[in-house]
PDB file of C-alpha atoms in Angstrom:
ATOM      1  CA  MET A   1      79.150 121.641  80.296  1.00 51.00           C
ATOM      2  CA  ASN A   2      80.992 118.424  81.111  1.00 61.00           C
ATOM      3  CA  ALA A   3      81.569 117.457  84.728  1.00 64.00           C
ATOM      4  CA  PRO A   4      85.205 117.635  85.868  1.00 73.00           C
ATOM      5  CA  THR A   5      87.238 114.451  85.753  1.00 80.00           C
ATOM      6  CA  PRO A   6      87.444 113.200  89.329  1.00 83.00           C
ATOM      7  CA  GLY A   7      90.762 113.153  91.103  1.00 93.00           C
ATOM      8  CA  ARG A   8      91.844 110.428  93.526  1.00 96.00           C
ATOM      9  CA  LEU A   9      91.628 109.640  97.198  1.00 97.00           C
ATOM     10  CA  ILE A  10      94.991 108.173  98.221  1.00 97.00           C
ATOM     11  CA  LEU A  11      95.773 106.467 101.517  1.00 97.00           C
ATOM     12  CA  ALA A  12      99.499 106.856 102.153  1.00 97.00           C
ATOM     13  CA  ALA A  13     101.551 104.890 104.674  1.00 97.00           C
ATOM     14  CA  THR A  14     104.008 107.035 106.634  1.00 97.00           C
ATOM     15  CA  PRO A  15     107.088 105.926 108.621  1.00 97.00           C
ATOM     16  CA  ILE A  16     106.345 104.329 111.991  1.00 96.00           C
ATOM     17  CA  GLY A  17     109.570 105.720 113.443  1.00 93.00           C
ATOM     18  CA  ASN A  18     112.455 105.991 111.012  1.00 95.00           C
ATOM     19  CA  ALA A  19     111.986 108.793 108.476  1.00 95.00           C
ATOM     20  CA  GLU A  20     114.252 106.968 106.023  1.00 96.00           C
ATOM     21  CA  ASP A  21     111.381 104.526 105.461  1.00 97.00           C
ATOM     22  CA  ALA A  22     109.440 107.228 103.586  1.00 97.00           C
ATOM     23  CA  SER A  23     109.111 106.024 100.001  1.00 96.00           C
ATOM     24  CA  PRO A  24     109.916 108.191  96.965  1.00 96.00           C
ATOM     25  CA  ARG A  25     106.254 107.975  95.992  1.00 97.00           C
ATOM     26  CA  LEU A  26     105.162 109.302  99.396  1.00 97.00           C
ATOM     27  CA  ARG A  27     107.616 112.186  99.100  1.00 97.00           C
ATOM     28  CA  ARG A  28     106.326 113.079  95.639  1.00 97.00           C
ATOM     29  CA  LEU A  29     102.689 113.002  96.706  1.00 97.00           C
ATOM     30  CA  LEU A  30     103.353 115.103  99.793  1.00 97.00           C
ATOM     31  CA  ALA A  31     104.735 117.758  97.462  1.00 96.00           C
ATOM     32  CA  GLU A  32     102.107 117.429  94.723  1.00 96.00           C
ATOM     33  CA  ALA A  33      98.759 116.689  96.399  1.00 97.00           C
ATOM     34  CA  GLU A  34      96.239 119.511  96.290  1.00 97.00           C
ATOM     35  CA  VAL A  35      94.768 118.425  99.624  1.00 97.00           C
ATOM     36  CA  ILE A  36      96.406 116.502 102.489  1.00 97.00           C
ATOM     37  CA  ALA A  37      94.197 115.178 105.279  1.00 96.00           C
ATOM     38  CA  ALA A  38      96.393 114.567 108.312  1.00 95.00           C
ATOM     39  CA  GLU A  39      95.648 113.007 111.688  1.00 92.00           C
ATOM     40  CA  ASP A  40      97.955 115.596 113.281  1.00 93.00           C
ATOM     41  CA  THR A  41      98.926 118.532 111.069  1.00 95.00           C
ATOM     42  CA  ARG A  42     101.969 119.357 113.214  1.00 96.00           C
ATOM     43  CA  ARG A  43     103.335 115.842 112.851  1.00 95.00           C
ATOM     44  CA  LEU A  44     102.713 115.982 109.122  1.00 96.00           C
ATOM     45  CA  ARG A  45     104.764 119.157 108.774  1.00 96.00           C
ATOM     46  CA  ALA A  46     107.492 117.682 110.978  1.00 96.00           C
ATOM     47  CA  LEU A  47     107.631 114.613 108.723  1.00 96.00           C
ATOM     48  CA  ALA A  48     107.786 116.795 105.621  1.00 97.00           C
ATOM     49  CA  ALA A  49     110.705 118.687 107.127  1.00 96.00           C
ATOM     50  CA  ARG A  50     112.539 115.454 107.971  1.00 95.00           C
ATOM     51  CA  VAL A  51     112.155 114.094 104.432  1.00 95.00           C
ATOM     52  CA  GLU A  52     112.935 117.513 102.924  1.00 96.00           C
ATOM     53  CA  VAL A  53     109.620 118.004 101.144  1.00 97.00           C
ATOM     54  CA  GLU A  54     107.762 121.299 100.790  1.00 96.00           C
ATOM     55  CA  ILE A  55     103.997 120.926 101.129  1.00 96.00           C
ATOM     56  CA  THR A  56     102.170 123.194  98.688  1.00 95.00           C
ATOM     57  CA  GLY A  57      98.632 121.818  98.998  1.00 95.00           C
ATOM     58  CA  ARG A  58      95.915 122.600 101.504  1.00 96.00           C
ATOM     59  CA  VAL A  59      96.337 120.745 104.799  1.00 96.00           C
ATOM     60  CA  LEU A  60      93.237 119.621 106.701  1.00 94.00           C
ATOM     61  CA  SER A  61      92.945 118.133 110.178  1.00 93.00           C
ATOM     62  CA  HIS A  62      91.360 114.687 109.830  1.00 92.00           C
ATOM     63  CA  HIS A  63      91.297 112.636 113.036  1.00 89.00           C
ATOM     64  CA  GLU A  64      89.016 110.244 114.930  1.00 83.00           C
ATOM     65  CA  HIS A  65      86.986 113.061 116.508  1.00 87.00           C
ATOM     66  CA  ASN A  66      86.163 114.938 113.284  1.00 88.00           C
ATOM     67  CA  GLU A  67      86.552 112.217 110.644  1.00 85.00           C
ATOM     68  CA  GLN A  68      82.864 111.851 109.955  1.00 84.00           C
ATOM     69  CA  ALA A  69      82.434 115.618 109.556  1.00 88.00           C
ATOM     70  CA  THR A  70      85.398 116.091 107.187  1.00 92.00           C
ATOM     71  CA  VAL A  71      84.703 113.178 104.827  1.00 93.00           C
ATOM     72  CA  GLY A  72      82.276 115.260 102.770  1.00 93.00           C
ATOM     73  CA  GLU A  73      84.879 117.965 102.211  1.00 94.00           C
ATOM     74  CA  LEU A  74      87.475 115.416 101.126  1.00 96.00           C
ATOM     75  CA  LEU A  75      85.113 113.734  98.684  1.00 95.00           C
ATOM     76  CA  ALA A  76      84.027 117.067  97.253  1.00 95.00           C
ATOM     77  CA  ALA A  77      87.672 117.838  96.506  1.00 96.00           C
ATOM     78  CA  VAL A  78      88.128 114.447  94.818  1.00 96.00           C
ATOM     79  CA  ALA A  79      84.946 114.927  92.779  1.00 95.00           C
ATOM     80  CA  ALA A  80      86.250 118.334  91.659  1.00 95.00           C
ATOM     81  CA  GLY A  81      89.432 116.749  90.304  1.00 95.00           C
ATOM     82  CA  SER A  82      91.873 117.094  93.196  1.00 96.00           C
ATOM     83  CA  THR A  83      94.362 114.569  94.482  1.00 96.00           C
ATOM     84  CA  VAL A  84      93.519 114.085  98.156  1.00 97.00           C
ATOM     85  CA  LEU A  85      96.181 112.418 100.275  1.00 97.00           C
ATOM     86  CA  VAL A  86      95.153 110.851 103.604  1.00 97.00           C
ATOM     87  CA  VAL A  87      97.916 110.217 106.144  1.00 96.00           C
ATOM     88  CA  SER A  88      97.973 109.152 109.793  1.00 94.00           C
ATOM     89  CA  ASP A  89     100.640 109.871 112.383  1.00 93.00           C
ATOM     90  CA  ALA A  90     102.386 106.591 111.558  1.00 94.00           C
ATOM     91  CA  GLY A  91     101.710 103.577 109.369  1.00 95.00           C
ATOM     92  CA  MET A  92      98.757 102.942 107.084  1.00 94.00           C
ATOM     93  CA  PRO A  93      95.600 105.049 107.483  1.00 93.00           C
ATOM     94  CA  ALA A  94      92.370 103.136 108.176  1.00 91.00           C
ATOM     95  CA  VAL A  95      94.251 100.480 110.203  1.00 90.00           C
ATOM     96  CA  SER A  96      93.455 101.550 113.783  1.00 85.00           C
ATOM     97  CA  ASP A  97      93.689 105.118 112.457  1.00 85.00           C
ATOM     98  CA  PRO A  98      91.370 107.495 110.545  1.00 87.00           C
ATOM     99  CA  GLY A  99      90.720 106.699 106.900  1.00 91.00           C
ATOM    100  CA  PHE A 100      88.098 103.957 106.822  1.00 92.00           C
ATOM    101  CA  ARG A 101      85.109 106.302 106.627  1.00 93.00           C
ATOM    102  CA  ALA A 102      86.661 108.270 103.783  1.00 94.00           C
ATOM    103  CA  VAL A 103      87.366 105.094 101.787  1.00 95.00           C
ATOM    104  CA  ALA A 104      83.883 103.682 102.397  1.00 95.00           C
ATOM    105  CA  ALA A 105      82.271 106.964 101.344  1.00 95.00           C
ATOM    106  CA  ALA A 106      84.457 107.253  98.235  1.00 95.00           C
ATOM    107  CA  VAL A 107      83.630 103.686  97.206  1.00 96.00           C
ATOM    108  CA  ALA A 108      79.913 104.353  97.717  1.00 96.00           C
ATOM    109  CA  ALA A 109      80.190 107.502  95.596  1.00 95.00           C
ATOM    110  CA  GLY A 110      82.093 105.717  92.833  1.00 95.00           C
ATOM    111  CA  LEU A 111      85.195 107.876  93.258  1.00 96.00           C
ATOM    112  CA  PRO A 112      88.733 106.550  92.597  1.00 96.00           C
ATOM    113  CA  VAL A 113      90.619 105.248  95.639  1.00 97.00           C
ATOM    114  CA  THR A 114      94.151 103.899  95.810  1.00 97.00           C
ATOM    115  CA  ALA A 115      96.961 103.495  98.329  1.00 97.00           C
ATOM    116  CA  VAL A 116     100.666 104.086  98.748  1.00 97.00           C
ATOM    117  CA  PRO A 117     101.886 100.986 100.617  1.00 96.00           C
ATOM    118  CA  GLY A 118     104.622 101.278 103.165  1.00 95.00           C
ATOM    119  CA  PRO A 119     105.483 100.884 106.857  1.00 95.00           C
ATOM    120  CA  SER A 120     103.080  98.975 109.092  1.00 96.00           C
ATOM    121  CA  ALA A 121     103.492  98.458 112.828  1.00 96.00           C
ATOM    122  CA  VAL A 122     101.178  95.440 112.628  1.00 97.00           C
ATOM    123  CA  LEU A 123     103.219  93.589 110.018  1.00 97.00           C
ATOM    124  CA  THR A 124     106.575  94.663 111.443  1.00 97.00           C
ATOM    125  CA  ALA A 125     105.693  93.393 114.918  1.00 98.00           C
ATOM    126  CA  LEU A 126     104.305  90.160 113.470  1.00 98.00           C
ATOM    127  CA  ALA A 127     107.407  89.537 111.375  1.00 98.00           C
ATOM    128  CA  LEU A 128     109.765  90.157 114.316  1.00 98.00           C
ATOM    129  CA  SER A 129     107.767  88.196 116.887  1.00 97.00           C
ATOM    130  CA  GLY A 130     109.060  84.788 115.899  1.00 97.00           C
ATOM    131  CA  LEU A 131     105.472  83.485 115.972  1.00 97.00           C
ATOM    132  CA  PRO A 132     103.617  81.868 113.042  1.00 96.00           C
ATOM    133  CA  THR A 133     102.779  84.365 110.295  1.00 96.00           C
ATOM    134  CA  ASP A 134     100.810  82.154 107.893  1.00 95.00           C
ATOM    135  CA  ARG A 135      97.511  83.090 109.546  1.00 95.00           C
ATOM    136  CA  PHE A 136      96.976  86.080 111.809  1.00 97.00           C
ATOM    137  CA  CYS A 137      94.355  88.576 112.937  1.00 97.00           C
ATOM    138  CA  PHE A 138      94.635  92.184 114.074  1.00 97.00           C
ATOM    139  CA  GLU A 139      92.678  92.992 117.241  1.00 96.00           C
ATOM    140  CA  GLY A 140      93.649  96.668 117.595  1.00 94.00           C
ATOM    141  CA  PHE A 141      93.507  98.201 121.080  1.00 94.00           C
ATOM    142  CA  ALA A 142      91.976  96.085 123.836  1.00 94.00           C
ATOM    143  CA  PRO A 143      89.069  97.558 125.849  1.00 93.00           C
ATOM    144  CA  ARG A 144      90.265  99.925 128.563  1.00 92.00           C
ATOM    145  CA  LYS A 145      87.936  98.715 131.310  1.00 92.00           C
ATOM    146  CA  ALA A 146      89.239  95.634 133.094  1.00 89.00           C
ATOM    147  CA  GLY A 147      85.985  93.681 132.956  1.00 86.00           C
ATOM    148  CA  GLU A 148      85.394  94.342 129.276  1.00 90.00           C
ATOM    149  CA  ARG A 149      89.025  93.511 128.496  1.00 91.00           C
ATOM    150  CA  ALA A 150      88.849  90.182 130.342  1.00 89.00           C
ATOM    151  CA  ARG A 151      85.632  89.207 128.545  1.00 86.00           C
ATOM    152  CA  SER A 152      87.120  90.209 125.189  1.00 90.00           C
ATOM    153  CA  PHE A 153      90.177  88.035 125.771  1.00 92.00           C
ATOM    154  CA  ALA A 154      88.023  85.130 126.929  1.00 87.00           C
ATOM    155  CA  LEU A 155      86.441  85.068 123.467  1.00 87.00           C
ATOM    156  CA  LEU A 156      89.927  84.685 121.980  1.00 92.00           C
ATOM    157  CA  ALA A 157      90.995  81.722 124.128  1.00 88.00           C
ATOM    158  CA  ARG A 158      90.492  79.259 121.258  1.00 85.00           C
ATOM    159  CA  GLU A 159      91.504  81.596 118.404  1.00 92.00           C
ATOM    160  CA  PRO A 160      93.939  79.507 116.292  1.00 92.00           C
ATOM    161  CA  ARG A 161      95.562  82.433 114.473  1.00 96.00           C
ATOM    162  CA  THR A 162      98.427  84.579 115.722  1.00 98.00           C
ATOM    163  CA  MET A 163      96.947  87.758 117.218  1.00 98.00           C
ATOM    164  CA  VAL A 164      98.337  91.295 117.050  1.00 98.00           C
ATOM    165  CA  PHE A 165      97.262  94.047 119.450  1.00 98.00           C
ATOM    166  CA  PHE A 166      98.219  97.655 120.098  1.00 97.00           C
ATOM    167  CA  GLU A 167      98.461  98.907 123.671  1.00 97.00           C
ATOM    168  CA  ALA A 168      99.369 102.049 125.589  1.00 95.00           C
ATOM    169  CA  PRO A 169     102.455 101.617 127.802  1.00 96.00           C
ATOM    170  CA  HIS A 170     100.675 102.442 131.064  1.00 95.00           C
ATOM    171  CA  ARG A 171      98.100  99.683 130.423  1.00 96.00           C
ATOM    172  CA  LEU A 172     100.539  97.028 129.177  1.00 97.00           C
ATOM    173  CA  ALA A 173     101.034  95.159 132.475  1.00 96.00           C
ATOM    174  CA  ALA A 174      97.282  94.888 133.122  1.00 96.00           C
ATOM    175  CA  MET A 175      96.639  93.832 129.534  1.00 97.00           C
ATOM    176  CA  LEU A 176      99.278  91.097 129.644  1.00 97.00           C
ATOM    177  CA  ALA A 177      97.931  89.857 132.978  1.00 96.00           C
ATOM    178  CA  ASP A 178      94.438  89.557 131.507  1.00 95.00           C
ATOM    179  CA  LEU A 179      95.813  87.766 128.436  1.00 96.00           C
ATOM    180  CA  ARG A 180      97.691  85.383 130.715  1.00 95.00           C
ATOM    181  CA  ASP A 181      94.561  84.648 132.736  1.00 92.00           C
ATOM    182  CA  ALA A 182      92.406  84.084 129.641  1.00 90.00           C
ATOM    183  CA  LEU A 183      94.840  82.280 127.342  1.00 93.00           C
ATOM    184  CA  GLY A 184      97.200  80.625 129.815  1.00 91.00           C
ATOM    185  CA  ALA A 185     100.570  81.548 131.273  1.00 94.00           C
ATOM    186  CA  ASP A 186     102.412  79.264 128.836  1.00 94.00           C
ATOM    187  CA  ARG A 187     101.029  80.859 125.650  1.00 96.00           C
ATOM    188  CA  PRO A 188     103.958  82.242 123.569  1.00 97.00           C
ATOM    189  CA  ALA A 189     103.935  85.975 122.881  1.00 98.00           C
ATOM    190  CA  ALA A 190     106.099  88.989 122.090  1.00 98.00           C
ATOM    191  CA  VAL A 191     106.055  92.662 123.014  1.00 98.00           C
ATOM    192  CA  ALA A 192     107.455  94.936 120.305  1.00 98.00           C
ATOM    193  CA  ARG A 193     108.389  98.429 121.439  1.00 97.00           C
ATOM    194  CA  GLU A 194     109.539 101.526 119.521  1.00 97.00           C
ATOM    195  CA  LEU A 195     109.770  99.679 116.201  1.00 97.00           C
ATOM    196  CA  THR A 196     112.322 101.128 113.723  1.00 97.00           C
ATOM    197  CA  LYS A 197     113.366 103.739 116.305  1.00 95.00           C
ATOM    198  CA  THR A 198     116.645 104.114 118.193  1.00 93.00           C
ATOM    199  CA  TYR A 199     115.511 102.099 121.212  1.00 93.00           C
ATOM    200  CA  GLU A 200     113.653  99.342 119.357  1.00 96.00           C
ATOM    201  CA  GLU A 201     113.081  96.277 121.507  1.00 96.00           C
ATOM    202  CA  VAL A 202     111.282  92.978 120.952  1.00 97.00           C
ATOM    203  CA  ARG A 203     110.783  90.975 124.132  1.00 97.00           C
ATOM    204  CA  ARG A 204     109.767  87.339 123.506  1.00 98.00           C
ATOM    205  CA  GLY A 205     108.540  84.740 125.991  1.00 97.00           C
ATOM    206  CA  THR A 206     105.402  83.280 127.495  1.00 97.00           C
ATOM    207  CA  LEU A 207     102.524  85.445 128.661  1.00 97.00           C
ATOM    208  CA  GLY A 208     103.504  84.591 132.219  1.00 97.00           C
ATOM    209  CA  GLU A 209     107.083  85.742 131.675  1.00 97.00           C
ATOM    210  CA  LEU A 210     106.070  88.900 129.827  1.00 98.00           C
ATOM    211  CA  THR A 211     103.526  89.822 132.492  1.00 97.00           C
ATOM    212  CA  ALA A 212     106.222  89.549 135.167  1.00 97.00           C
ATOM    213  CA  TRP A 213     108.614  91.642 133.075  1.00 97.00           C
ATOM    214  CA  ALA A 214     106.045  94.392 132.420  1.00 96.00           C
ATOM    215  CA  THR A 215     105.039  94.484 136.079  1.00 95.00           C
ATOM    216  CA  GLU A 216     108.618  94.938 137.306  1.00 92.00           C
ATOM    217  CA  GLY A 217     109.117  98.405 135.853  1.00 85.00           C
ATOM    218  CA  GLU A 218     107.790 101.102 133.559  1.00 86.00           C
ATOM    219  CA  VAL A 219     107.656 100.204 129.867  1.00 92.00           C
ATOM    220  CA  ARG A 220     107.713 103.169 127.526  1.00 92.00           C
ATOM    221  CA  GLY A 221     107.110 103.891 123.866  1.00 94.00           C
ATOM    222  CA  GLU A 222     104.658 102.734 121.226  1.00 94.00           C
ATOM    223  CA  ILE A 223     103.809  99.080 121.751  1.00 97.00           C
ATOM    224  CA  ALA A 224     102.480  96.149 119.756  1.00 97.00           C
ATOM    225  CA  VAL A 225     101.726  92.814 121.404  1.00 98.00           C
ATOM    226  CA  VAL A 226     101.799  89.589 119.382  1.00 98.00           C
ATOM    227  CA  VAL A 227     100.279  86.404 120.832  1.00 98.00           C
ATOM    228  CA  GLY A 228     100.459  82.892 119.466  1.00 97.00           C
ATOM    229  CA  GLY A 229      97.213  81.192 118.489  1.00 96.00           C
ATOM    230  CA  ALA A 230      95.649  78.378 120.470  1.00 91.00           C
ATOM    231  CA  PRO A 231      97.137  74.919 119.936  1.00 86.00           C
ATOM    232  CA  ASP A 232      94.969  72.183 118.418  1.00 72.00           C
ATOM    233  CA  VAL A 233      94.106  70.972 121.902  1.00 53.00           C
ATOM    234  CA  VAL A 234      93.819  73.669 124.523  1.00 57.00           C
ATOM    235  CA  GLU A 235      92.649  73.389 128.103  1.00 64.00           C
ATOM    236  CA  VAL A 236      90.673  76.426 129.197  1.00 70.00           C
ATOM    237  CA  SER A 237      89.965  77.214 132.840  1.00 77.00           C
ATOM    238  CA  GLU A 238      86.422  77.362 134.142  1.00 81.00           C
ATOM    239  CA  ALA A 239      86.897  81.084 134.850  1.00 81.00           C
ATOM    240  CA  ALA A 240      87.831  81.693 131.208  1.00 81.00           C
ATOM    241  CA  LEU A 241      84.826  79.704 129.988  1.00 86.00           C
ATOM    242  CA  VAL A 242      82.506  81.638 132.303  1.00 87.00           C
ATOM    243  CA  ALA A 243      84.000  84.902 131.042  1.00 85.00           C
ATOM    244  CA  GLU A 244      83.344  83.781 127.467  1.00 86.00           C
ATOM    245  CA  VAL A 245      79.735  82.919 128.323  1.00 89.00           C
ATOM    246  CA  LEU A 246      79.175  86.315 129.943  1.00 87.00           C
ATOM    247  CA  ALA A 247      80.795  88.076 127.006  1.00 86.00           C
ATOM    248  CA  ARG A 248      78.363  86.343 124.670  1.00 87.00           C
ATOM    249  CA  VAL A 249      75.446  87.310 126.913  1.00 88.00           C
ATOM    250  CA  ASP A 250      76.624  90.935 126.901  1.00 86.00           C
ATOM    251  CA  ALA A 251      76.667  90.725 123.102  1.00 84.00           C
ATOM    252  CA  GLY A 252      73.013  89.662 123.047  1.00 86.00           C
ATOM    253  CA  ASP A 253      72.977  85.847 123.339  1.00 88.00           C
ATOM    254  CA  ARG A 254      70.634  84.097 125.757  1.00 89.00           C
ATOM    255  CA  LEU A 255      72.441  82.561 128.728  1.00 89.00           C
ATOM    256  CA  LYS A 256      71.375  78.973 127.990  1.00 90.00           C
ATOM    257  CA  GLU A 257      72.381  79.248 124.329  1.00 89.00           C
ATOM    258  CA  ALA A 258      75.745  80.795 125.227  1.00 88.00           C
ATOM    259  CA  VAL A 259      76.435  78.061 127.786  1.00 90.00           C
ATOM    260  CA  ALA A 260      75.492  75.318 125.319  1.00 89.00           C
ATOM    261  CA  GLU A 261      77.787  76.623 122.574  1.00 86.00           C
ATOM    262  CA  VAL A 262      80.755  77.285 124.872  1.00 87.00           C
ATOM    263  CA  ALA A 263      80.377  73.954 126.674  1.00 85.00           C
ATOM    264  CA  GLN A 264      80.194  72.025 123.407  1.00 81.00           C
ATOM    265  CA  ALA A 265      83.266  73.764 121.982  1.00 77.00           C
ATOM    266  CA  ALA A 266      85.267  73.209 125.198  1.00 77.00           C
ATOM    267  CA  GLY A 267      84.037  69.678 125.832  1.00 74.00           C
ATOM    268  CA  VAL A 268      82.730  70.395 129.334  1.00 81.00           C
ATOM    269  CA  ALA A 269      79.435  69.677 131.095  1.00 82.00           C
ATOM    270  CA  LYS A 270      76.705  72.224 130.379  1.00 85.00           C
ATOM    271  CA  ARG A 271      75.125  71.923 133.820  1.00 87.00           C
ATOM    272  CA  GLU A 272      78.318  72.825 135.688  1.00 85.00           C
ATOM    273  CA  LEU A 273      79.137  75.683 133.330  1.00 89.00           C
ATOM    274  CA  TYR A 274      75.577  77.026 133.597  1.00 88.00           C
ATOM    275  CA  ALA A 275      75.750  77.003 137.395  1.00 88.00           C
ATOM    276  CA  ALA A 276      79.145  78.733 137.421  1.00 87.00           C
ATOM    277  CA  SER A 277      77.910  81.340 134.936  1.00 88.00           C
ATOM    278  CA  LEU A 278      74.799  82.057 136.995  1.00 85.00           C
ATOM    279  CA  ALA A 279      76.903  82.493 140.113  1.00 85.00           C
ATOM    280  CA  ALA A 280      79.340  84.834 138.339  1.00 83.00           C
ATOM    281  CA  ARG A 281      76.467  86.814 136.853  1.00 81.00           C
ATOM    282  CA  GLY A 282      75.022  87.287 140.325  1.00 75.00           C
ATOM    283  CA  ARG A 283      78.325  88.665 141.588  1.00 70.00           C
ATOM    284  CA  ALA A 284      78.714  91.094 138.669  1.00 57.00           C
TER     285      ALA A 284
END
């Protein structure tokens, strides 16, 4: 008896705010797919109602806390010949949302994988920021703990590409302050809020200006932060260099090696940076 022809695993981008951004292909697949893996099943059904689509397939909960456990079930359905649609709450699955593990497992198993392109908060924020778009990197959500966040940003002080982050509204002011301290108050940036929704706002300025704005009052909604890359010549404070050294040490580098590499890249004296790093390490 011949094995069944495998179906497909399809990553489908969903609207990031405006339901009118749902593509005809997304609508068709929502109606036709035998299995739909959704980050939030209630939001999926709300989206289907807004785009006037009746879901007839089996709906599975597939989120960051159960993704690893549900991948096997999704792949079994694909192997049996089903079309399995993977959707997140908004935007493209696998980009700071569930989906990566399913794709990696499908590729390893030799099963067909494709995507339905569409809305992306990363690209929308980048395009609206007014900052260079020829080279960029996506950094996702910054670490929640202040110390880890500061060390993470210190490693980005000399990143030449435009950077895109996501952030929760209640952490925005602290995040911007840490970016300002690590990258400099004059670094150009933009905060994009509620993209494609009724109260869409893109606030542009320097990190110093945006930090002051975010600190003045409560900022609400879903937020993306876009930061310009480092100029060809950038002066970095000793505190930022020390933070970069300590971040490298936390990642497994030896202190002397981390100091040597950071000092050479920044054009500063190794001895002074080593002493400052030792002192900061003692205070930590």
